[in-house]
Each structure stands twice: as structure tokens, then as C-alpha cells.
Tab-separated table of C-alpha atoms in Angstrom:
chain	number	residue	atom	x	y	z
I	147	MET	CA	111.000	98.885	60.022
I	148	PHE	CA	113.989	100.915	59.835
I	149	ALA	CA	116.825	101.174	58.079
I	150	GLU	CA	120.368	99.298	58.921
I	151	SER	CA	122.292	102.442	59.678
I	152	GLU	CA	119.181	103.803	62.281
I	153	ILE	CA	119.396	100.560	64.230
I	154	TYR	CA	122.845	100.628	64.377
I	155	ARG	CA	123.106	104.135	66.065
I	156	GLN	CA	120.076	103.552	68.117
I	157	ILE	CA	121.715	100.967	69.745
I	158	LEU	CA	125.055	102.791	70.708
I	159	ALA	CA	123.081	105.654	71.724
I	160	VAL	CA	120.669	103.482	74.102
I	161	ALA	CA	123.780	101.407	74.852
I	162	PRO	CA	125.130	103.866	78.088
I	163	VAL	CA	121.441	103.969	79.478
I	164	CYS	CA	121.863	100.341	79.671
I	165	TYR	CA	124.932	99.821	81.326
I	166	ASN	CA	123.687	102.639	84.119
I	167	GLU	CA	120.587	100.545	84.439
I	168	PHE	CA	122.911	96.839	84.561
I	169	THR	CA	124.852	99.093	87.628
I	170	MET	CA	121.555	99.687	89.215
I	171	GLY	CA	120.241	96.128	88.873
I	172	MET	CA	123.733	94.999	90.551
I	173	GLY	CA	122.887	97.372	93.322
I	174	TYR	CA	119.623	96.382	94.252
I	175	GLY	CA	120.251	91.967	93.843
I	176	TRP	CA	123.162	92.839	96.245
I	177	THR	CA	120.365	93.491	99.186
I	178	ALA	CA	118.582	90.274	99.021
I	179	PRO	CA	121.694	87.299	99.737
I	180	ILE	CA	123.951	89.738	101.866
I	181	LEU	CA	120.498	91.002	103.998
I	182	THR	CA	120.382	86.965	104.618
I	183	LYS	CA	123.607	86.716	104.902
I	184	LEU	CA	124.109	89.382	107.740
I	185	LYS	CA	121.119	88.186	109.187
I	186	ASN	CA	122.270	84.655	110.029
I	187	SER	CA	126.234	85.913	111.231
I	188	GLY	CA	123.584	87.370	114.409
I	189	TYR	CA	125.062	90.475	114.470
I	190	TYR	CA	122.834	93.067	113.445
I	191	SER	CA	118.925	93.506	115.016
I	192	VAL	CA	115.665	93.523	112.941
I	193	GLU	CA	116.220	97.341	112.931
I	194	GLU	CA	119.636	97.544	111.477
I	195	LEU	CA	118.848	95.118	108.966
I	196	SER	CA	115.586	96.711	108.107
I	197	TRP	CA	117.511	100.025	107.413
I	198	ILE	CA	120.250	98.294	105.340
I	199	GLY	CA	117.546	96.812	103.181
I	200	SER	CA	115.635	100.775	102.715
I	201	ILE	CA	117.468	102.799	103.235
I	202	HIS	CA	118.360	102.863	98.899
I	203	GLU	CA	114.763	103.501	98.183
I	204	PHE	CA	114.876	106.956	100.338
I	205	GLY	CA	117.540	108.202	98.549
I	206	ARG	CA	116.036	108.025	96.051
I	207	VAL	CA	113.120	110.005	97.224
I	208	ILE	CA	116.211	112.837	96.776
I	209	GLY	CA	117.412	111.742	93.585
I	210	PRO	CA	114.369	112.876	91.508
I	211	SER	CA	114.483	116.522	93.474
I	212	LEU	CA	118.186	117.038	91.680
I	213	ALA	CA	117.148	115.720	88.323
I	214	ALA	CA	114.609	118.176	88.528
I	215	VAL	CA	116.626	120.821	89.098
I	216	LEU	CA	119.320	119.736	86.331
I	217	LEU	CA	117.786	117.939	83.971
I	218	ASP	CA	116.916	121.058	81.465
I	219	ARG	CA	119.905	122.627	82.792
I	220	ILE	CA	122.895	120.686	82.232
I	221	GLY	CA	121.118	118.204	80.223
I	222	ARG	CA	119.815	114.321	80.102
I	223	LYS	CA	123.546	113.306	79.116
I	224	LYS	CA	125.526	114.901	81.900
I	225	CYS	CA	122.544	113.771	84.602
I	226	LEU	CA	123.080	110.268	83.499
I	227	ILE	CA	126.700	110.819	83.983
I	228	ILE	CA	126.390	112.064	87.160
I	229	CYS	CA	124.067	108.362	88.054
I	230	SER	CA	127.625	106.367	86.168
I	231	LEU	CA	129.910	108.464	89.357
I	232	LEU	CA	127.506	108.252	91.966
I	233	PHE	CA	127.068	104.195	91.577
I	234	LEU	CA	131.120	104.303	91.505
I	235	ALA	CA	131.642	105.984	94.531
I	236	SER	CA	128.646	104.049	96.673
I	237	TRP	CA	130.515	100.775	95.779
I	238	PHE	CA	133.717	102.269	96.601
I	239	GLY	CA	132.725	103.121	99.724
I	240	ILE	CA	130.948	99.979	100.465
I	241	ILE	CA	134.337	98.210	99.898
I	242	PHE	CA	135.805	100.250	103.269
I	243	ALA	CA	132.629	99.811	105.208
I	244	LYS	CA	132.724	98.805	108.585
I	245	SER	CA	129.572	99.700	110.534
I	246	VAL	CA	125.546	99.814	110.215
I	247	LEU	CA	125.907	103.811	109.615
I	248	TRP	CA	128.409	103.846	106.901
I	249	ILE	CA	126.598	100.778	104.940
I	250	CYS	CA	123.696	102.900	105.296
I	251	LEU	CA	125.410	106.070	104.391
I	252	PHE	CA	126.764	104.988	100.460
I	253	ARG	CA	123.240	102.708	100.035
I	254	LEU	CA	121.826	106.170	100.578
I	255	ILE	CA	123.938	107.335	97.662
I	256	PHE	CA	123.214	104.475	95.647
I	257	GLY	CA	119.584	105.131	95.585
I	258	ILE	CA	120.159	109.148	94.999
I	259	GLY	CA	122.113	107.738	91.304
I	260	ASN	CA	118.759	105.275	91.360
I	261	GLY	CA	116.427	108.536	91.585
I	262	ILE	CA	118.361	110.533	89.486
I	263	ASN	CA	118.806	107.477	86.801
I	264	ASP	CA	114.755	107.065	86.951
I	265	VAL	CA	113.752	110.409	85.725
I	266	THR	CA	116.403	111.050	83.189
I	267	SER	CA	117.219	107.459	81.677
I	268	SER	CA	112.655	107.931	80.874
I	269	VAL	CA	112.812	111.701	79.572
I	270	TYR	CA	115.911	110.582	77.148
I	271	LEU	CA	114.682	107.267	75.802
I	272	GLY	CA	110.905	109.712	75.231
I	273	GLU	CA	113.404	112.189	73.293
I	274	ASN	CA	115.352	110.249	71.591
I	275	TYR	CA	113.377	107.286	70.258
I	276	PRO	CA	110.550	107.497	67.304
I	277	SER	CA	107.125	106.079	68.738
I	278	HIS	CA	107.165	102.436	66.542
I	279	VAL	CA	110.382	101.573	68.586
I	280	ARG	CA	110.203	103.382	72.039
I	281	GLY	CA	108.630	100.633	73.937
I	282	ILE	CA	111.786	97.954	72.741
I	283	PHE	CA	114.293	100.129	73.579
I	284	CYS	CA	112.625	100.581	77.176
I	285	VAL	CA	112.477	97.033	77.655
I	286	ALA	CA	115.902	96.529	76.975
I	287	VAL	CA	116.777	98.955	79.408
I	288	ILE	CA	114.819	97.080	81.891
I	289	VAL	CA	115.967	93.712	80.443
I	290	CYS	CA	120.054	94.777	81.105
I	291	PHE	CA	118.580	95.803	84.687
I	292	CYS	CA	117.713	91.859	85.391
I	293	VAL	CA	120.541	90.693	84.379
I	294	GLY	CA	122.861	92.938	86.486
I	295	GLU	CA	120.578	91.734	89.484
I	296	LEU	CA	121.013	88.132	88.427
I	297	LEU	CA	124.363	88.291	88.160
I	298	GLN	CA	124.515	89.763	91.536
I	299	PHE	CA	121.779	87.131	92.924
I	300	VAL	CA	124.689	84.801	91.789
I	301	LEU	CA	128.025	86.415	93.179
I	302	ALA	CA	126.679	87.818	96.532
I	303	SER	CA	125.549	84.235	97.218
I	304	TRP	CA	128.463	82.319	97.043
I	305	ILE	CA	131.270	85.672	97.279
I	306	ASP	CA	132.602	87.450	100.779
I	307	TYR	CA	131.238	90.760	101.062
I	308	ARG	CA	134.279	93.069	100.741
I	309	THR	CA	134.617	90.835	97.355
I	310	ILE	CA	131.678	91.220	95.527
I	311	ALA	CA	131.764	95.072	96.807
I	312	ILE	CA	135.171	95.432	94.447
I	313	ILE	CA	133.431	93.266	91.831
I	314	ASN	CA	130.942	95.899	91.367
I	315	CYS	CA	133.318	99.070	91.876
I	316	SER	CA	134.998	97.603	89.195
I	317	ILE	CA	131.809	97.307	86.892
I	318	ALA	CA	130.994	100.952	88.053
I	319	PHE	CA	134.092	102.204	86.825
I	320	VAL	CA	133.691	100.787	83.680
I	321	GLY	CA	130.393	102.629	83.489
I	322	VAL	CA	132.025	105.866	84.189
I	323	LEU	CA	133.808	105.934	80.761
I	324	VAL	CA	130.650	104.305	78.556
I	325	THR	CA	128.475	106.897	79.843
I	326	GLY	CA	130.959	109.378	76.813
I	327	LEU	CA	129.189	108.039	73.877
I	328	LEU	CA	125.710	108.876	75.272
I	329	VAL	CA	123.927	111.472	72.152
I	330	GLU	CA	122.003	114.088	73.701
I	331	THR	CA	118.384	114.552	72.413
I	332	PRO	CA	117.294	117.539	69.966
I	333	GLN	CA	114.603	118.462	71.865
I	334	PHE	CA	117.176	119.480	74.935
I	335	LEU	CA	119.116	121.147	72.412
I	336	LEU	CA	116.688	122.993	70.651
I	337	MET	CA	115.620	123.979	74.257
I	338	LYS	CA	118.956	125.664	74.568
I	339	ASN	CA	118.558	127.088	71.021
I	340	GLU	CA	121.642	124.797	69.781
I	341	ARG	CA	119.956	123.956	66.212
I	342	TYR	CA	122.620	122.967	64.531
I	343	GLU	CA	123.689	120.507	67.151
I	344	ALA	CA	120.150	119.098	67.553
I	345	CYS	CA	120.223	119.011	63.657
I	346	ARG	CA	122.772	116.772	63.393
I	347	ASN	CA	121.817	114.279	66.600
I	348	PHE	CA	118.337	114.321	65.076
I	349	SER	CA	119.771	113.146	61.675
I	350	TRP	CA	122.238	110.532	63.253
I	351	LEU	CA	119.791	109.418	65.520
I	352	ARG	CA	117.871	108.263	62.463
I	353	GLY	CA	120.424	107.589	59.970
I	354	VAL	CA	119.446	110.354	57.428
I	355	HIS	CA	122.104	112.754	55.473
I	356	ASP	CA	118.977	115.366	54.459
I	357	THR	CA	118.184	118.739	56.059
I	358	CYS	CA	116.413	117.968	59.142
I	359	GLY	CA	114.015	121.101	57.417
I	360	GLY	CA	112.767	118.659	55.508
I	361	THR	CA	111.648	115.806	57.820
I	362	ASN	CA	108.105	116.203	59.375
I	363	GLU	CA	108.664	114.884	62.598
I	364	PHE	CA	111.631	117.152	63.423
I	365	ALA	CA	109.648	119.966	62.334
I	366	LYS	CA	106.855	118.911	65.489
I	367	ILE	CA	110.007	118.485	67.578
I	368	LYS	CA	110.221	122.249	66.592
I	369	GLN	CA	107.114	123.620	67.086
I	370	ASN	CA	106.408	121.752	70.419
I	371	ILE	CA	109.597	123.222	71.577
I	372	GLU	CA	108.580	126.450	70.417
I	373	GLU	CA	105.486	126.615	72.266
I	374	GLU	CA	106.573	124.871	75.368
I	375	ARG	CA	109.231	127.632	75.561
I	376	ARG	CA	106.190	130.353	76.292
I	377	LYS	CA	105.473	128.206	79.404
I	378	LYS	CA	107.239	128.715	82.587
I	379	ALA	CA	108.130	124.968	83.602
I	380	SER	CA	107.399	125.005	87.536
I	381	PHE	CA	104.862	124.066	89.826
I	382	LYS	CA	101.623	126.454	89.139
I	383	GLU	CA	102.250	125.463	85.515
I	384	LEU	CA	101.279	121.640	86.188
I	385	PHE	CA	97.951	122.669	87.001
I	386	LYS	CA	96.949	125.339	84.781
I	387	ALA	CA	96.345	123.271	82.024
I	388	ARG	CA	93.591	119.943	81.814
I	389	ALA	CA	96.565	117.886	80.497
I	390	ASN	CA	99.185	118.724	82.443
I	391	TYR	CA	96.878	117.826	85.672
I	392	LYS	CA	95.401	114.913	84.184
I	393	SER	CA	98.879	113.207	83.199
I	394	LEU	CA	100.706	114.375	86.645
I	395	THR	CA	97.466	112.182	88.634
I	396	ILE	CA	97.527	109.877	86.486
I	397	ILE	CA	101.752	108.770	86.835
I	398	PHE	CA	101.339	109.951	90.517
I	399	MET	CA	98.311	107.134	91.514
I	400	LEU	CA	100.498	104.846	89.085
I	401	ASN	CA	103.743	104.849	91.040
I	402	VAL	CA	101.624	104.620	94.533
I	403	PHE	CA	99.646	101.246	92.795
I	404	THR	CA	102.599	99.614	91.132
I	405	MET	CA	105.403	100.156	93.885
I	406	GLY	CA	101.896	98.824	96.537
I	407	THR	CA	102.182	95.783	94.788
I	408	GLY	CA	105.471	95.219	97.046
I	409	TYR	CA	108.236	94.710	93.799
I	410	ALA	CA	110.657	96.689	95.916
I	411	ALA	CA	109.774	94.556	99.119
I	412	VAL	CA	109.998	91.608	97.542
I	413	GLN	CA	113.583	92.113	95.704
I	414	SER	CA	114.698	93.583	99.493
I	415	TYR	CA	114.074	90.084	101.469
I	416	MET	CA	112.902	87.515	99.140
I	417	THR	CA	115.744	85.820	100.400
I	418	MET	CA	113.986	85.343	103.571
I	419	VAL	CA	110.749	84.540	102.276
I	420	PHE	CA	112.077	81.718	100.376
I	421	SER	CA	113.142	78.241	102.551
I	422	SER	CA	115.459	75.851	101.720
I	423	SER	CA	113.538	72.370	100.178
I	424	GLY	CA	115.408	69.201	100.088
I	425	THR	CA	116.794	70.296	96.462
I	426	PHE	CA	118.179	73.555	96.065
I	427	SER	CA	118.150	76.296	99.307
I	428	GLU	CA	116.649	79.736	99.683
I	429	TYR	CA	120.055	81.135	97.500
I	430	GLN	CA	119.650	79.250	94.688
I	431	PHE	CA	115.458	80.014	94.740
I	432	THR	CA	117.057	83.583	94.526
I	433	MET	CA	118.772	82.815	91.652
I	434	MET	CA	116.461	80.866	89.813
I	435	TYR	CA	113.486	83.753	90.578
I	436	ALA	CA	115.795	85.958	88.889
I	437	VAL	CA	116.038	84.067	85.178
I	438	ILE	CA	112.513	83.921	85.483
I	439	GLN	CA	112.049	87.765	85.357
I	440	LEU	CA	114.779	87.819	83.351
I	441	ILE	CA	113.429	85.969	80.413
I	442	ALA	CA	109.808	87.322	81.577
I	443	SER	CA	111.482	90.806	80.799
I	444	PHE	CA	112.968	90.164	77.674
I	445	SER	CA	109.772	88.341	76.618
I	446	THR	CA	108.287	92.168	76.972
I	447	SER	CA	109.726	93.524	73.943
I	448	LEU	CA	107.812	91.055	71.996
I	449	LEU	CA	104.438	92.344	73.329
I	450	ILE	CA	105.200	95.870	73.945
I	451	GLU	CA	104.538	97.512	70.735
I	452	ARG	CA	101.594	94.629	69.904
I	453	PHE	CA	99.181	95.007	72.348
I	454	ASP	CA	98.045	98.133	73.904
I	455	ARG	CA	99.522	99.557	76.828
I	456	ARG	CA	96.496	100.287	78.982
I	457	VAL	CA	95.087	96.662	78.013
I	458	MET	CA	98.626	95.193	79.780
I	459	VAL	CA	98.433	97.482	82.741
I	460	LEU	CA	95.446	95.934	83.403
I	461	LEU	CA	95.694	92.951	82.606
I	462	CYS	CA	99.083	92.702	84.944
I	463	TYR	CA	96.971	94.161	88.072
I	464	ALA	CA	94.462	92.270	87.910
I	465	SER	CA	97.230	89.005	87.795
I	466	ILE	CA	99.668	90.292	90.524
I	467	ALA	CA	96.231	90.729	92.655
I	468	GLY	CA	95.603	86.912	92.396
I	469	ILE	CA	98.954	85.770	92.350
I	470	ASN	CA	99.820	87.547	95.611
I	471	THR	CA	96.483	86.419	96.860
I	472	ILE	CA	97.818	82.869	96.372
I	473	THR	CA	101.041	83.877	98.347
I	474	ALA	CA	99.233	85.115	101.607
I	475	ILE	CA	97.538	81.501	101.817
I	476	LEU	CA	100.573	79.449	101.574
I	477	LEU	CA	102.033	81.332	103.559
I	478	TYR	CA	100.301	81.450	106.384
I	479	VAL	CA	99.107	77.700	106.230
I	480	GLN	CA	103.247	77.064	106.256
I	481	GLN	CA	103.501	79.282	109.157
I	482	ASN	CA	100.400	78.558	110.807
I	483	VAL	CA	99.187	75.180	109.593
I	484	THR	CA	101.088	72.405	108.765
I	485	PRO	CA	104.434	72.705	106.665
I	486	MET	CA	104.444	70.553	103.857
I	487	GLU	CA	107.252	68.978	101.338
I	488	CYS	CA	106.327	71.126	98.422
I	489	PHE	CA	105.736	74.223	100.419
I	490	PRO	CA	109.188	75.656	99.849
I	491	TRP	CA	108.433	74.896	95.654
I	492	LEU	CA	105.333	76.729	95.880
I	493	ILE	CA	106.425	79.616	97.691
I	494	PHE	CA	109.130	79.904	95.155
I	495	SER	CA	106.417	79.774	91.859
I	496	ALA	CA	103.607	81.831	93.225
I	497	VAL	CA	106.566	84.667	94.414
I	498	SER	CA	108.698	84.162	90.825
I	499	ILE	CA	105.212	84.584	88.603
I	500	TYR	CA	104.414	88.049	90.543
I	501	GLY	CA	108.312	89.062	89.539
I	502	ALA	CA	107.746	88.020	85.559
I	503	ILE	CA	104.562	89.698	85.584
I	504	TYR	CA	106.020	93.122	87.470
I	505	ALA	CA	109.046	92.740	84.402
I	506	VAL	CA	106.153	93.040	81.831
I	507	LEU	CA	104.490	95.885	83.872
I	508	PHE	CA	107.250	97.729	84.787
I	509	PRO	CA	108.766	98.931	81.635
I	510	VAL	CA	104.619	99.679	80.442
I	511	VAL	CA	104.493	101.949	83.548
I	512	HIS	CA	108.533	103.390	82.730
I	513	MET	CA	107.318	103.813	79.100
I	514	ILE	CA	104.055	105.581	79.852
I	515	ARG	CA	105.764	108.016	82.238
I	516	GLY	CA	108.168	109.505	79.820
I	517	GLU	CA	105.158	109.952	77.623
I	518	LEU	CA	102.495	111.763	79.111
I	519	PHE	CA	104.184	114.639	80.290
I	520	PRO	CA	104.541	117.978	78.076
I	521	GLN	CA	108.720	119.385	77.637
I	522	SER	CA	107.861	122.137	79.365
I	523	ILE	CA	107.191	119.982	82.760
I	524	LYS	CA	108.526	116.431	82.167
I	525	ALA	CA	111.870	117.560	84.810
I	526	ILE	CA	109.114	118.389	87.458
I	527	GLY	CA	106.923	115.376	86.447
I	528	GLY	CA	109.541	113.574	86.744
I	529	PHE	CA	110.413	114.370	89.812
I	530	VAL	CA	106.877	114.274	91.558
I	531	ALA	CA	106.766	110.396	89.485
I	532	ILE	CA	110.052	108.862	91.195
I	533	THR	CA	109.663	110.729	94.297
I	534	THR	CA	106.185	108.899	95.106
I	535	HIS	CA	107.747	105.617	93.582
I	536	SER	CA	110.130	105.959	95.722
I	537	ILE	CA	108.381	107.180	98.900
I	538	MET	CA	106.432	103.988	98.476
I	539	ALA	CA	109.142	101.644	97.838
I	540	PHE	CA	110.962	102.791	100.947
I	541	VAL	CA	107.736	102.614	103.365
I	542	THR	CA	106.620	98.984	101.689
I	543	THR	CA	110.454	98.041	102.122
I	544	ARG	CA	111.218	99.550	105.880
I	545	ILE	CA	107.737	97.877	107.362
I	546	PHE	CA	108.481	94.377	105.362
I	547	LEU	CA	110.160	93.252	108.496
I	548	SER	CA	108.071	94.305	111.385
I	549	ILE	CA	105.223	93.351	109.585
I	550	ALA	CA	106.441	90.114	109.238
I	551	ASN	CA	107.519	89.618	113.146
I	552	ASP	CA	104.428	91.019	114.130
I	553	TYR	CA	101.819	89.358	112.073
I	554	GLY	CA	103.507	86.984	110.413
I	555	THR	CA	105.218	87.288	106.464
I	556	TYR	CA	101.788	86.505	104.985
I	557	SER	CA	100.266	89.970	105.878
I	558	ASN	CA	102.571	91.598	103.606
I	559	PHE	CA	100.982	89.809	100.566
I	560	LEU	CA	98.027	89.945	101.475
I	561	LEU	CA	98.590	93.324	101.691
I	562	TYR	CA	100.006	93.875	98.573
I	563	ALA	CA	96.808	91.937	96.898
I	564	VAL	CA	94.674	94.946	98.049
I	565	MET	CA	96.720	97.438	96.629
I	566	SER	CA	96.168	95.767	93.584
I	567	LEU	CA	93.029	95.221	93.300
I	568	MET	CA	92.525	98.894	93.839
I	569	ALA	CA	95.486	99.510	91.115
I	570	PHE	CA	93.245	97.327	88.517
I	571	VAL	CA	89.788	99.829	89.426
I	572	TYR	CA	91.390	102.962	89.185
I	573	ASN	CA	93.280	102.312	85.691
I	574	TYR	CA	90.726	100.736	84.245
I	575	SER	CA	88.540	104.501	84.437
I	576	GLN	CA	91.584	106.771	84.417
I	577	LEU	CA	94.702	105.244	82.206
I	578	PRO	CA	94.825	107.049	78.473
I	579	GLU	CA	96.196	104.730	75.448
I	580	THR	CA	99.450	105.645	74.175
I	581	ARG	CA	100.953	103.679	71.747
I	582	GLY	CA	102.184	104.234	68.552
I	583	LYS	CA	101.336	108.276	69.133
I	584	LEU	CA	104.138	111.244	69.196
I	585	LEU	CA	104.533	112.320	71.956
I	586	VAL	CA	103.090	116.087	70.242
I	587	ASP	CA	99.628	114.190	69.671
I	588	ILE	CA	99.770	112.265	73.381
I	589	GLN	CA	99.233	115.714	74.788
I	590	LYS	CA	96.548	117.115	72.638
I	591	CYS	CA	94.390	113.826	73.342
I	592	LEU	CA	95.121	114.636	77.109
I	593	GLU	CA	93.375	118.484	75.902
């Protein structure tokens, strides 16, 4: 597929992004077991637990606005370094946090780092890697997130609050060092008229030694940058061209529906959704869920460049609609009819299947987001996409416990099933295919 030197260099370039995603996974995995421990302590109300479980998603709303300002000013590399510093600051603060207010503050900082990373990493991956491997490296990043989440589920289930915070702080510190290995994208360097550096980075990433002028892909990148340079990257620009408006609308709806399937809430409260069986506790079910999701995310690397992205998205939404309906029925019967001995296993299986399907869906959505926006509006478009994603995640996470207390936990999953069905209908009619296409060619298709 590509030369050995190219493989080595591209892996080296993506490693810091993977480590940042690993740190993010640690932060997300922290929530479910810690919230259950805090709830069992009896010192925290439902309202306080809801804020601790959701405030990082609100921070994720703030992060994209900062990324939109910084991405084309200081570059992709420096933005990712800022993310690693925010992760370090959040865990350092958690070590000493004694009250709900302080915990929420540092979780907010963690969420801001997530928001910046979400926008930046998709742009970084989309710009640094050729179309035939773009999806594979995107999946590698998601796999690292799942590894971090799994590790945190294990550690936070058995280790006390302060010790796990110290471990996470140490891991985040290493992340700050690792981000120094990042390779700035040729597109950003060309935007800043640093043509020699852009050519050097492009040649290094592709493992070639000839001049960039003789490379068709690099020539297309330069031409695209020159065309986009003439455009003004503003909110008005989003609506001027048909391709811009169409890509923005698709990504907006894609993020609304993807988070509307309930993933953020499930991740935060799954330990509460699971119930202890005669063999395993809810904490052990949570760990097994993470293992299943990790395997599913890894298997996505074998699928993402073999099947059309549109087909994969539609199959995932249809499957999620069905599995969320089954989960709602199981929870309703368990809570309102007669619970059976097998119910903890049935509920675990249903939620785990959902997590596995989402592990396939999310990398595809993440990849499409990096492919649809043109260069001139990539930062602002990413801001809109991640803000939408984060608002939906915050809302679903914030209201989960309230709905569960007032109407039953099953009501949440019934709502997620309806959103999944709506997602299928919308994407069937609107989502284009992007697999195997250069970013420039995708824009021509949208036009």
C-alpha cells in the first residue's frame, strides 16, 4: 500500500495524537465508576452527581470556539500541545479538589481540552494523511481512546479517588512531552507562506526524497490553498457556496443525531445502569463493556477502508435504534414487572452491543467531519460541529438521572431509539460518500 519508511513516519506523526486521545479516554472512563462510588457514599445529591457527570461536556462546548480562533493562527501542532497542558492541569486540580464546586471546575477544564482536541485532531488527520490510509489512522486514534477508557474503568473501580487522580496526572504529564513529536501539516504551513517547511514535512510524511513540485498530490494541495486563500473564513463564507452550506448542514445534523443516540450519558452512568449478578458486580460489567468496545473499535480499522462510509453509517444507526429499543424493554421489565436472574446479563449484553456499534460509528463520523469542510472554513466548521456534538452530549448527560428518577431509566433508552431512527432517515437522504477521495475532489462533488 505504501513504503515501509512512509509507514514508520506516519505512525510517528500520529503517535502524539493517539496519546492525547488515550488521555481523553482516561478522563471519560473516570466518570462512571467514580460517580457510582460518590453516590454510594451518600454525601452527594442527584443534582450534584448530574453536574459532576456532565460538566465536562459543557467545557467541550467552549473548547471548539477557542480552536476556531487558534487553529489557523498558531497551527495544529500548538493547539494539540495546549490540549495536553489542559489535561495535565485538570488532573492536577482533581488531586486536591475537596468540594463539588472544585471538582466541576477541573472537569470543566478537562472538557475544554476535549473540545479543542476534537476540532484539531480531525483537521490534523485529514491534512497529514493520504485518502487511502486516512480512515485507518482515524480508527487508531479512537482505539487509543478506548484503551484509555478501559484502563481507567479498571483503576477507578479498585483505587481510591486521590490515588487515581495522581496516576492520571502522571500520564497527562508524559502527554505534554510526547506532543513535541507532532509534525505540522503542509496545508497550514502553505497558508503561512512557509513553502520550504511545507515541502519538507510533506516529503517526510510520504517518505519521498524528490522535490514536491513533481508530486501531483502536493501540487493539488498548493492549488487548493491558493484558491481558499482568496476566500474569507467567516460565518458569512459558510453560506456563500453551496458546498459550504451543504457540508455544514450535514455535519451539524450528523453530530446532533450521533450524540442523540445516548453515548455520552451511557458512558457516564453505565455503572448505575448495570446491576450486580451472582457472578459479577456492576464495576466488573463496566470493565467488560470497555473490553468489548475496544475490540470493536480495533476491528473498525479492518472495515473503514473496505466499505463505503455512508453504508456503514446507515447500518450503525439502524442497529442502534433496534438495540436501544431492546434495552428499554429489558429495563422496563426489570423495574416494573418481575426481574429475573438473567436480567443483569441481558442488560449488559444489550448495552455492550450498543457500545460496540458506536465504536464503529464514531470513527466514521469523525473521519467524515475532517473530509467534508473546505480549507477556508475548516476551523469555523469544526467549531460548529464540535459545539453541536458537545451541547447534545451535555444535554443527554445532564438530564439522564432526572429522567431515570421521574420516569424510569428505560425512558432514556426509548428516547435514544427514536433519535437513532431519525438519524437513519436523514442520513439516507443527505449523506454523500467520501471514501477514497481527495479532499479537493470531495468539495467538487458537493458543489
